[in-house]
């Protein structure tokens, strides 16, 4: 039996199971067969089994993989709750989830640690420039050509997404040479070329940007 394998007192097992059920919000499926539960609830049952003996460290490997959006939010919230009481090691290839969930980040590539630190430290560790998000009412091939000639095309990587209402969202990755002055010139360019600038914001690079950079740096070494 599980309590024997874990060397736990049988008299405490029922109470510990109940605590795990409450922490994982499993009350409404208590007593049901595991095979009859949704994947989200099966994930929660797995987490409950992991915490029933109150470990100091819990390891999650792709806990949100294959879940629907509602279940992802539920597992995300549960993970945060558990992280307040103990150490949670969260392993995932979905780097946007890592950004939302983790206080400390370790990027591993080819079995070696490429970068480690807090999220802010990792974001600031590479001179890869910032990212500009802009929304424009007018974005034509002619304006794009002028942008390429006005700025060094090697210093910009532009990703465009068409939005409703014929507006365009631009994600512009600025090269290392782009400073505050260049950013001001970029916003001025959109205004002077009558692009109908609706939104212009600078953000720090995402973990995906940094992960790709670790690959390019490895190739250059």
JSON list of C-alpha atoms in Angstrom, two decimals:
[
{"chain": "A", "resi": 1, "resn": "UNK", "atom": "CA", "xyz": [0.00, 0.00, 0.00]},
{"chain": "A", "resi": 2, "resn": "UNK", "atom": "CA", "xyz": [1.13, 3.56, -0.64]},
{"chain": "A", "resi": 3, "resn": "UNK", "atom": "CA", "xyz": [1.32, 4.49, 3.04]},
{"chain": "A", "resi": 4, "resn": "UNK", "atom": "CA", "xyz": [3.55, 1.48, 3.69]},
{"chain": "A", "resi": 5, "resn": "UNK", "atom": "CA", "xyz": [5.85, 2.35, 0.80]},
{"chain": "A", "resi": 6, "resn": "UNK", "atom": "CA", "xyz": [6.14, 5.89, 2.08]},
{"chain": "A", "resi": 7, "resn": "UNK", "atom": "CA", "xyz": [6.68, 4.72, 5.67]},
{"chain": "A", "resi": 8, "resn": "UNK", "atom": "CA", "xyz": [3.77, 6.87, 6.90]},
{"chain": "A", "resi": 9, "resn": "UNK", "atom": "CA", "xyz": [1.51, 6.18, 9.85]},
{"chain": "A", "resi": 10, "resn": "UNK", "atom": "CA", "xyz": [-1.82, 4.81, 8.63]},
{"chain": "A", "resi": 11, "resn": "UNK", "atom": "CA", "xyz": [-3.75, 6.90, 11.11]},
{"chain": "A", "resi": 12, "resn": "UNK", "atom": "CA", "xyz": [-2.44, 10.10, 9.50]},
{"chain": "A", "resi": 13, "resn": "UNK", "atom": "CA", "xyz": [-2.95, 9.03, 5.89]},
{"chain": "A", "resi": 14, "resn": "UNK", "atom": "CA", "xyz": [-6.67, 9.84, 5.67]},
{"chain": "A", "resi": 15, "resn": "UNK", "atom": "CA", "xyz": [-6.11, 13.35, 6.97]},
{"chain": "A", "resi": 16, "resn": "UNK", "atom": "CA", "xyz": [-3.17, 13.94, 4.61]},
{"chain": "A", "resi": 17, "resn": "UNK", "atom": "CA", "xyz": [-5.22, 12.75, 1.63]},
{"chain": "A", "resi": 18, "resn": "UNK", "atom": "CA", "xyz": [-8.06, 15.09, 2.56]},
{"chain": "A", "resi": 19, "resn": "UNK", "atom": "CA", "xyz": [-5.68, 18.04, 2.79]},
{"chain": "A", "resi": 20, "resn": "UNK", "atom": "CA", "xyz": [-4.29, 17.20, -0.67]},
{"chain": "A", "resi": 21, "resn": "UNK", "atom": "CA", "xyz": [-7.83, 16.94, -2.09]},
{"chain": "A", "resi": 22, "resn": "UNK", "atom": "CA", "xyz": [-8.71, 20.38, -0.73]},
{"chain": "A", "resi": 23, "resn": "UNK", "atom": "CA", "xyz": [-5.49, 22.01, -1.94]},
{"chain": "A", "resi": 24, "resn": "UNK", "atom": "CA", "xyz": [-5.99, 20.60, -5.45]},
{"chain": "A", "resi": 25, "resn": "UNK", "atom": "CA", "xyz": [-9.73, 21.42, -5.47]},
{"chain": "A", "resi": 26, "resn": "UNK", "atom": "CA", "xyz": [-10.78, 17.83, -6.12]},
{"chain": "A", "resi": 27, "resn": "UNK", "atom": "CA", "xyz": [-13.83, 17.74, -3.84]},
{"chain": "A", "resi": 28, "resn": "UNK", "atom": "CA", "xyz": [-16.41, 17.44, -6.62]},
{"chain": "A", "resi": 29, "resn": "UNK", "atom": "CA", "xyz": [-14.71, 14.40, -8.19]},
{"chain": "A", "resi": 30, "resn": "UNK", "atom": "CA", "xyz": [-13.80, 12.64, -4.94]},
{"chain": "A", "resi": 31, "resn": "UNK", "atom": "CA", "xyz": [-14.60, 8.94, -5.14]},
{"chain": "A", "resi": 32, "resn": "UNK", "atom": "CA", "xyz": [-14.78, 8.84, -8.96]},
{"chain": "A", "resi": 33, "resn": "UNK", "atom": "CA", "xyz": [-12.62, 6.53, -11.07]},
{"chain": "A", "resi": 34, "resn": "UNK", "atom": "CA", "xyz": [-9.50, 8.21, -12.41]},
{"chain": "A", "resi": 35, "resn": "UNK", "atom": "CA", "xyz": [-10.19, 6.96, -15.94]},
{"chain": "A", "resi": 36, "resn": "UNK", "atom": "CA", "xyz": [-13.52, 8.81, -15.98]},
{"chain": "A", "resi": 37, "resn": "UNK", "atom": "CA", "xyz": [-11.95, 12.21, -15.23]},
{"chain": "A", "resi": 38, "resn": "UNK", "atom": "CA", "xyz": [-10.89, 14.88, -17.70]},
{"chain": "A", "resi": 39, "resn": "UNK", "atom": "CA", "xyz": [-7.20, 15.34, -18.38]},
{"chain": "A", "resi": 40, "resn": "UNK", "atom": "CA", "xyz": [-7.18, 18.51, -16.29]},
{"chain": "A", "resi": 41, "resn": "UNK", "atom": "CA", "xyz": [-8.57, 16.67, -13.27]},
{"chain": "A", "resi": 42, "resn": "UNK", "atom": "CA", "xyz": [-6.15, 13.78, -13.84]},
{"chain": "A", "resi": 43, "resn": "UNK", "atom": "CA", "xyz": [-3.31, 16.30, -13.72]},
{"chain": "A", "resi": 44, "resn": "UNK", "atom": "CA", "xyz": [-4.66, 17.61, -10.42]},
{"chain": "A", "resi": 45, "resn": "UNK", "atom": "CA", "xyz": [-4.90, 14.09, -9.03]},
{"chain": "A", "resi": 46, "resn": "UNK", "atom": "CA", "xyz": [-1.25, 13.56, -9.96]},
{"chain": "A", "resi": 47, "resn": "UNK", "atom": "CA", "xyz": [-0.31, 16.75, -8.14]},
{"chain": "A", "resi": 48, "resn": "UNK", "atom": "CA", "xyz": [-2.37, 15.70, -5.12]},
{"chain": "A", "resi": 49, "resn": "UNK", "atom": "CA", "xyz": [-0.52, 12.38, -5.03]},
{"chain": "A", "resi": 50, "resn": "UNK", "atom": "CA", "xyz": [2.77, 14.28, -5.13]},
{"chain": "A", "resi": 51, "resn": "UNK", "atom": "CA", "xyz": [1.93, 16.58, -2.22]},
{"chain": "A", "resi": 52, "resn": "UNK", "atom": "CA", "xyz": [0.06, 14.13, 0.01]},
{"chain": "A", "resi": 53, "resn": "UNK", "atom": "CA", "xyz": [3.21, 13.48, 2.05]},
{"chain": "A", "resi": 54, "resn": "UNK", "atom": "CA", "xyz": [4.12, 17.17, 2.21]},
{"chain": "A", "resi": 55, "resn": "UNK", "atom": "CA", "xyz": [7.45, 17.13, 0.30]},
{"chain": "A", "resi": 56, "resn": "UNK", "atom": "CA", "xyz": [9.76, 20.14, 0.39]},
{"chain": "A", "resi": 57, "resn": "UNK", "atom": "CA", "xyz": [10.33, 20.00, -3.39]},
{"chain": "A", "resi": 58, "resn": "UNK", "atom": "CA", "xyz": [7.86, 19.20, -6.19]},
{"chain": "A", "resi": 59, "resn": "UNK", "atom": "CA", "xyz": [8.97, 18.68, -9.80]},
{"chain": "A", "resi": 60, "resn": "UNK", "atom": "CA", "xyz": [6.50, 19.51, -12.58]},
{"chain": "A", "resi": 61, "resn": "UNK", "atom": "CA", "xyz": [7.38, 18.35, -16.09]},
{"chain": "A", "resi": 62, "resn": "UNK", "atom": "CA", "xyz": [5.17, 19.99, -18.74]},
{"chain": "A", "resi": 63, "resn": "UNK", "atom": "CA", "xyz": [2.15, 20.10, -16.37]},
{"chain": "A", "resi": 64, "resn": "UNK", "atom": "CA", "xyz": [-0.04, 22.08, -18.80]},
{"chain": "A", "resi": 65, "resn": "UNK", "atom": "CA", "xyz": [0.77, 20.05, -21.92]},
{"chain": "A", "resi": 66, "resn": "UNK", "atom": "CA", "xyz": [-2.37, 19.04, -23.83]},
{"chain": "A", "resi": 67, "resn": "UNK", "atom": "CA", "xyz": [-4.80, 20.82, -21.51]},
{"chain": "A", "resi": 68, "resn": "UNK", "atom": "CA", "xyz": [-7.64, 23.11, -22.58]},
{"chain": "A", "resi": 69, "resn": "UNK", "atom": "CA", "xyz": [-7.37, 26.84, -21.72]},
{"chain": "A", "resi": 70, "resn": "UNK", "atom": "CA", "xyz": [-9.51, 26.58, -18.56]},
{"chain": "A", "resi": 71, "resn": "UNK", "atom": "CA", "xyz": [-7.49, 23.64, -17.23]},
{"chain": "A", "resi": 72, "resn": "UNK", "atom": "CA", "xyz": [-4.23, 25.47, -17.97]},
{"chain": "A", "resi": 73, "resn": "UNK", "atom": "CA", "xyz": [-5.35, 28.42, -15.83]},
{"chain": "A", "resi": 74, "resn": "UNK", "atom": "CA", "xyz": [-6.40, 26.06, -13.03]},
{"chain": "A", "resi": 75, "resn": "UNK", "atom": "CA", "xyz": [-3.05, 24.22, -13.02]},
{"chain": "A", "resi": 76, "resn": "UNK", "atom": "CA", "xyz": [-1.23, 27.55, -13.23]},
{"chain": "A", "resi": 77, "resn": "UNK", "atom": "CA", "xyz": [-3.07, 28.90, -10.18]},
{"chain": "A", "resi": 78, "resn": "UNK", "atom": "CA", "xyz": [-2.53, 25.66, -8.27]},
{"chain": "A", "resi": 79, "resn": "UNK", "atom": "CA", "xyz": [1.19, 25.75, -9.03]},
{"chain": "A", "resi": 80, "resn": "UNK", "atom": "CA", "xyz": [1.43, 29.30, -7.71]},
{"chain": "A", "resi": 81, "resn": "UNK", "atom": "CA", "xyz": [-0.37, 28.30, -4.52]},
{"chain": "A", "resi": 82, "resn": "UNK", "atom": "CA", "xyz": [2.00, 25.38, -3.95]},
{"chain": "A", "resi": 83, "resn": "UNK", "atom": "CA", "xyz": [4.98, 27.60, -4.65]},
{"chain": "A", "resi": 84, "resn": "UNK", "atom": "CA", "xyz": [4.12, 29.74, -1.63]},
{"chain": "A", "resi": 85, "resn": "UNK", "atom": "CA", "xyz": [4.68, 26.76, 0.69]},
{"chain": "A", "resi": 86, "resn": "UNK", "atom": "CA", "xyz": [7.54, 24.82, -0.92]},
{"chain": "A", "resi": 87, "resn": "UNK", "atom": "CA", "xyz": [10.01, 24.76, -3.79]},
{"chain": "A", "resi": 88, "resn": "UNK", "atom": "CA", "xyz": [8.46, 23.95, -7.17]},
{"chain": "A", "resi": 89, "resn": "UNK", "atom": "CA", "xyz": [10.71, 22.98, -10.08]},
{"chain": "A", "resi": 90, "resn": "UNK", "atom": "CA", "xyz": [8.76, 23.78, -13.25]},
{"chain": "A", "resi": 91, "resn": "UNK", "atom": "CA", "xyz": [10.12, 22.29, -16.48]},
{"chain": "A", "resi": 92, "resn": "UNK", "atom": "CA", "xyz": [8.53, 23.32, -19.78]},
{"chain": "A", "resi": 93, "resn": "UNK", "atom": "CA", "xyz": [9.23, 24.04, -23.45]},
{"chain": "A", "resi": 94, "resn": "UNK", "atom": "CA", "xyz": [6.39, 26.58, -23.39]},
{"chain": "A", "resi": 95, "resn": "UNK", "atom": "CA", "xyz": [8.49, 29.58, -22.44]},
{"chain": "A", "resi": 96, "resn": "UNK", "atom": "CA", "xyz": [5.53, 31.94, -22.08]},
{"chain": "A", "resi": 97, "resn": "UNK", "atom": "CA", "xyz": [4.32, 29.67, -19.26]},
{"chain": "A", "resi": 98, "resn": "UNK", "atom": "CA", "xyz": [7.76, 29.83, -17.64]},
{"chain": "A", "resi": 99, "resn": "UNK", "atom": "CA", "xyz": [7.63, 33.64, -17.71]},
{"chain": "A", "resi": 100, "resn": "UNK", "atom": "CA", "xyz": [4.25, 33.61, -15.96]},
{"chain": "A", "resi": 101, "resn": "UNK", "atom": "CA", "xyz": [5.08, 30.93, -13.40]},
{"chain": "A", "resi": 102, "resn": "UNK", "atom": "CA", "xyz": [8.70, 31.17, -12.33]},
{"chain": "A", "resi": 103, "resn": "UNK", "atom": "CA", "xyz": [10.73, 33.49, -10.10]},
{"chain": "A", "resi": 104, "resn": "UNK", "atom": "CA", "xyz": [14.09, 32.02, -11.09]},
{"chain": "A", "resi": 105, "resn": "UNK", "atom": "CA", "xyz": [14.94, 30.82, -14.60]},
{"chain": "A", "resi": 106, "resn": "UNK", "atom": "CA", "xyz": [17.48, 28.33, -15.91]},
{"chain": "A", "resi": 107, "resn": "UNK", "atom": "CA", "xyz": [17.82, 27.90, -19.67]},
{"chain": "A", "resi": 108, "resn": "UNK", "atom": "CA", "xyz": [19.30, 24.54, -20.71]},
{"chain": "A", "resi": 109, "resn": "UNK", "atom": "CA", "xyz": [20.52, 23.90, -24.24]},
{"chain": "A", "resi": 110, "resn": "UNK", "atom": "CA", "xyz": [22.20, 20.67, -25.37]},
{"chain": "A", "resi": 111, "resn": "UNK", "atom": "CA", "xyz": [22.32, 19.45, -21.78]},
{"chain": "A", "resi": 112, "resn": "UNK", "atom": "CA", "xyz": [24.24, 22.49, -20.52]},
{"chain": "A", "resi": 113, "resn": "UNK", "atom": "CA", "xyz": [23.14, 25.55, -18.58]},
{"chain": "A", "resi": 114, "resn": "UNK", "atom": "CA", "xyz": [23.12, 28.50, -20.98]},
{"chain": "A", "resi": 115, "resn": "UNK", "atom": "CA", "xyz": [21.80, 31.11, -18.55]},
{"chain": "A", "resi": 116, "resn": "UNK", "atom": "CA", "xyz": [20.41, 31.20, -15.01]},
{"chain": "A", "resi": 117, "resn": "UNK", "atom": "CA", "xyz": [19.05, 33.88, -12.70]},
{"chain": "A", "resi": 118, "resn": "UNK", "atom": "CA", "xyz": [15.84, 35.74, -11.93]},
{"chain": "A", "resi": 119, "resn": "UNK", "atom": "CA", "xyz": [13.58, 36.53, -14.89]},
{"chain": "A", "resi": 120, "resn": "UNK", "atom": "CA", "xyz": [14.75, 40.15, -14.89]},
{"chain": "A", "resi": 121, "resn": "UNK", "atom": "CA", "xyz": [18.42, 39.13, -14.68]},
{"chain": "A", "resi": 122, "resn": "UNK", "atom": "CA", "xyz": [18.03, 36.74, -17.61]},
{"chain": "A", "resi": 123, "resn": "UNK", "atom": "CA", "xyz": [16.19, 39.37, -19.66]},
{"chain": "A", "resi": 124, "resn": "UNK", "atom": "CA", "xyz": [18.91, 41.93, -18.98]},
{"chain": "A", "resi": 125, "resn": "UNK", "atom": "CA", "xyz": [21.84, 39.55, -19.47]},
{"chain": "A", "resi": 126, "resn": "UNK", "atom": "CA", "xyz": [22.04, 39.88, -23.24]},
{"chain": "A", "resi": 127, "resn": "UNK", "atom": "CA", "xyz": [22.54, 43.04, -25.25]},
{"chain": "A", "resi": 128, "resn": "UNK", "atom": "CA", "xyz": [19.85, 42.11, -27.73]},
{"chain": "A", "resi": 129, "resn": "UNK", "atom": "CA", "xyz": [17.96, 45.36, -27.68]},
{"chain": "A", "resi": 130, "resn": "UNK", "atom": "CA", "xyz": [14.34, 45.85, -26.80]},
{"chain": "A", "resi": 131, "resn": "UNK", "atom": "CA", "xyz": [11.19, 44.99, -28.70]},
{"chain": "A", "resi": 132, "resn": "UNK", "atom": "CA", "xyz": [8.71, 47.58, -29.95]},
{"chain": "A", "resi": 133, "resn": "UNK", "atom": "CA", "xyz": [5.03, 46.74, -30.33]},
{"chain": "A", "resi": 134, "resn": "UNK", "atom": "CA", "xyz": [3.18, 49.17, -32.58]},
{"chain": "A", "resi": 135, "resn": "UNK", "atom": "CA", "xyz": [-0.31, 49.25, -34.08]},
{"chain": "A", "resi": 136, "resn": "UNK", "atom": "CA", "xyz": [-0.85, 51.21, -37.29]},
{"chain": "A", "resi": 137, "resn": "UNK", "atom": "CA", "xyz": [-3.91, 52.07, -39.37]},
{"chain": "A", "resi": 138, "resn": "UNK", "atom": "CA", "xyz": [-1.78, 52.38, -42.50]},
{"chain": "A", "resi": 139, "resn": "UNK", "atom": "CA", "xyz": [1.02, 49.93, -43.32]},
{"chain": "A", "resi": 140, "resn": "UNK", "atom": "CA", "xyz": [1.87, 49.54, -47.00]},
{"chain": "A", "resi": 141, "resn": "UNK", "atom": "CA", "xyz": [4.75, 48.00, -48.91]},
{"chain": "A", "resi": 142, "resn": "UNK", "atom": "CA", "xyz": [5.85, 51.53, -49.81]},
{"chain": "A", "resi": 143, "resn": "UNK", "atom": "CA", "xyz": [6.04, 52.59, -46.15]},
{"chain": "A", "resi": 144, "resn": "UNK", "atom": "CA", "xyz": [7.82, 49.34, -45.29]},
{"chain": "A", "resi": 145, "resn": "UNK", "atom": "CA", "xyz": [10.40, 50.04, -48.02]},
{"chain": "A", "resi": 146, "resn": "UNK", "atom": "CA", "xyz": [10.97, 53.54, -46.67]},
{"chain": "A", "resi": 147, "resn": "UNK", "atom": "CA", "xyz": [11.41, 52.12, -43.19]},
{"chain": "A", "resi": 148, "resn": "UNK", "atom": "CA", "xyz": [14.06, 49.71, -44.47]},
{"chain": "A", "resi": 149, "resn": "UNK", "atom": "CA", "xyz": [15.98, 52.50, -46.19]},
{"chain": "A", "resi": 150, "resn": "UNK", "atom": "CA", "xyz": [15.60, 54.95, -43.28]},
{"chain": "A", "resi": 151, "resn": "UNK", "atom": "CA", "xyz": [16.92, 52.47, -40.74]},
{"chain": "A", "resi": 152, "resn": "UNK", "atom": "CA", "xyz": [19.62, 49.86, -41.16]},
{"chain": "A", "resi": 153, "resn": "UNK", "atom": "CA", "xyz": [17.58, 46.81, -42.16]},
{"chain": "A", "resi": 154, "resn": "UNK", "atom": "CA", "xyz": [20.15, 44.60, -40.43]},
{"chain": "A", "resi": 155, "resn": "UNK", "atom": "CA", "xyz": [19.24, 46.26, -37.15]},
{"chain": "A", "resi": 156, "resn": "UNK", "atom": "CA", "xyz": [15.52, 45.60, -37.41]},
{"chain": "A", "resi": 157, "resn": "UNK", "atom": "CA", "xyz": [13.44, 42.45, -37.53]},
{"chain": "A", "resi": 158, "resn": "UNK", "atom": "CA", "xyz": [9.80, 43.24, -38.29]},
{"chain": "A", "resi": 159, "resn": "UNK", "atom": "CA", "xyz": [6.91, 40.83, -37.80]},
{"chain": "A", "resi": 160, "resn": "UNK", "atom": "CA", "xyz": [3.50, 42.03, -38.96]},
{"chain": "A", "resi": 161, "resn": "UNK", "atom": "CA", "xyz": [0.04, 40.73, -38.04]},
{"chain": "A", "resi": 162, "resn": "UNK", "atom": "CA", "xyz": [-3.15, 41.98, -39.66]},
{"chain": "A", "resi": 163, "resn": "UNK", "atom": "CA", "xyz": [-5.85, 42.89, -37.15]},
{"chain": "A", "resi": 164, "resn": "UNK", "atom": "CA", "xyz": [-9.57, 43.57, -37.45]},
{"chain": "A", "resi": 165, "resn": "UNK", "atom": "CA", "xyz": [-10.44, 46.95, -38.90]},
{"chain": "A", "resi": 166, "resn": "UNK", "atom": "CA", "xyz": [-7.53, 46.79, -41.34]},
{"chain": "A", "resi": 167, "resn": "UNK", "atom": "CA", "xyz": [-5.00, 47.87, -38.72]},
{"chain": "A", "resi": 168, "resn": "UNK", "atom": "CA", "xyz": [-1.62, 46.17, -38.49]},
{"chain": "A", "resi": 169, "resn": "UNK", "atom": "CA", "xyz": [0.31, 45.07, -35.42]},
{"chain": "A", "resi": 170, "resn": "UNK", "atom": "CA", "xyz": [4.08, 45.28, -35.78]},
{"chain": "A", "resi": 171, "resn": "UNK", "atom": "CA", "xyz": [6.56, 43.52, -33.54]},
{"chain": "A", "resi": 172, "resn": "UNK", "atom": "CA", "xyz": [9.91, 45.16, -34.15]},
{"chain": "A", "resi": 173, "resn": "UNK", "atom": "CA", "xyz": [13.05, 43.61, -32.66]},
{"chain": "A", "resi": 174, "resn": "UNK", "atom": "CA", "xyz": [15.63, 46.33, -32.38]},
{"chain": "A", "resi": 175, "resn": "UNK", "atom": "CA", "xyz": [19.32, 45.53, -32.77]},
{"chain": "A", "resi": 176, "resn": "UNK", "atom": "CA", "xyz": [22.02, 46.33, -30.25]},
{"chain": "A", "resi": 177, "resn": "UNK", "atom": "CA", "xyz": [22.71, 49.71, -31.84]},
{"chain": "A", "resi": 178, "resn": "UNK", "atom": "CA", "xyz": [19.17, 50.91, -31.15]},
{"chain": "A", "resi": 179, "resn": "UNK", "atom": "CA", "xyz": [19.15, 53.34, -28.23]},
{"chain": "A", "resi": 180, "resn": "UNK", "atom": "CA", "xyz": [16.52, 55.71, -26.86]},
{"chain": "A", "resi": 181, "resn": "UNK", "atom": "CA", "xyz": [17.19, 58.21, -29.66]},
{"chain": "A", "resi": 182, "resn": "UNK", "atom": "CA", "xyz": [16.62, 55.57, -32.34]},
{"chain": "A", "resi": 183, "resn": "UNK", "atom": "CA", "xyz": [13.40, 54.52, -30.65]},
{"chain": "A", "resi": 184, "resn": "UNK", "atom": "CA", "xyz": [12.20, 58.14, -30.77]},
{"chain": "A", "resi": 185, "resn": "UNK", "atom": "CA", "xyz": [13.15, 58.32, -34.45]},
{"chain": "A", "resi": 186, "resn": "UNK", "atom": "CA", "xyz": [11.11, 55.18, -35.10]},
{"chain": "A", "resi": 187, "resn": "UNK", "atom": "CA", "xyz": [7.92, 56.62, -33.56]},
{"chain": "A", "resi": 188, "resn": "UNK", "atom": "CA", "xyz": [8.55, 59.91, -35.41]},
{"chain": "A", "resi": 189, "resn": "UNK", "atom": "CA", "xyz": [8.89, 57.97, -38.68]},
{"chain": "A", "resi": 190, "resn": "UNK", "atom": "CA", "xyz": [5.41, 56.44, -38.27]},
{"chain": "A", "resi": 191, "resn": "UNK", "atom": "CA", "xyz": [3.89, 59.85, -37.50]},
{"chain": "A", "resi": 192, "resn": "UNK", "atom": "CA", "xyz": [5.62, 61.67, -40.37]},
{"chain": "A", "resi": 193, "resn": "UNK", "atom": "CA", "xyz": [4.54, 59.01, -42.86]},
{"chain": "A", "resi": 194, "resn": "UNK", "atom": "CA", "xyz": [0.91, 59.28, -41.77]},
{"chain": "A", "resi": 195, "resn": "UNK", "atom": "CA", "xyz": [0.72, 55.65, -40.58]},
{"chain": "A", "resi": 196, "resn": "UNK", "atom": "CA", "xyz": [-2.09, 56.31, -38.13]},
{"chain": "A", "resi": 197, "resn": "UNK", "atom": "CA", "xyz": [-0.08, 55.27, -35.08]},
{"chain": "A", "resi": 198, "resn": "UNK", "atom": "CA", "xyz": [-2.50, 53.87, -32.48]},
{"chain": "A", "resi": 199, "resn": "UNK", "atom": "CA", "xyz": [-0.11, 52.13, -30.10]},
{"chain": "A", "resi": 200, "resn": "UNK", "atom": "CA", "xyz": [3.63, 52.25, -29.47]},
{"chain": "A", "resi": 201, "resn": "UNK", "atom": "CA", "xyz": [5.24, 50.41, -26.57]},
{"chain": "A", "resi": 202, "resn": "UNK", "atom": "CA", "xyz": [8.67, 49.08, -25.68]},
{"chain": "A", "resi": 203, "resn": "UNK", "atom": "CA", "xyz": [8.95, 45.75, -23.90]},
{"chain": "A", "resi": 204, "resn": "UNK", "atom": "CA", "xyz": [11.78, 43.59, -22.68]},
{"chain": "A", "resi": 205, "resn": "UNK", "atom": "CA", "xyz": [12.65, 40.52, -24.77]},
{"chain": "A", "resi": 206, "resn": "UNK", "atom": "CA", "xyz": [10.67, 37.36, -24.06]},
{"chain": "A", "resi": 207, "resn": "UNK", "atom": "CA", "xyz": [12.37, 34.14, -23.03]},
{"chain": "A", "resi": 208, "resn": "UNK", "atom": "CA", "xyz": [11.79, 32.83, -26.55]},
{"chain": "A", "resi": 209, "resn": "UNK", "atom": "CA", "xyz": [13.94, 35.68, -27.92]},
{"chain": "A", "resi": 210, "resn": "UNK", "atom": "CA", "xyz": [16.68, 34.86, -25.42]},
{"chain": "A", "resi": 211, "resn": "UNK", "atom": "CA", "xyz": [16.47, 31.11, -26.04]},
{"chain": "A", "resi": 212, "resn": "UNK", "atom": "CA", "xyz": [17.00, 31.63, -29.77]},
{"chain": "A", "resi": 213, "resn": "UNK", "atom": "CA", "xyz": [19.94, 33.90, -28.99]},
{"chain": "A", "resi": 214, "resn": "UNK", "atom": "CA", "xyz": [21.63, 31.19, -26.93]},
{"chain": "A", "resi": 215, "resn": "UNK", "atom": "CA", "xyz": [21.58, 29.04, -30.07]},
{"chain": "A", "resi": 216, "resn": "UNK", "atom": "CA", "xyz": [23.15, 31.72, -32.25]},
{"chain": "A", "resi": 217, "resn": "UNK", "atom": "CA", "xyz": [25.82, 32.42, -29.64]},
{"chain": "A", "resi": 218, "resn": "UNK", "atom": "CA", "xyz": [26.65, 28.71, -29.45]},
{"chain": "A", "resi": 219, "resn": "UNK", "atom": "CA", "xyz": [27.09, 28.63, -33.24]},
{"chain": "A", "resi": 220, "resn": "UNK", "atom": "CA", "xyz": [29.52, 31.57, -33.10]},
{"chain": "A", "resi": 221, "resn": "UNK", "atom": "CA", "xyz": [31.63, 30.02, -30.32]}
]
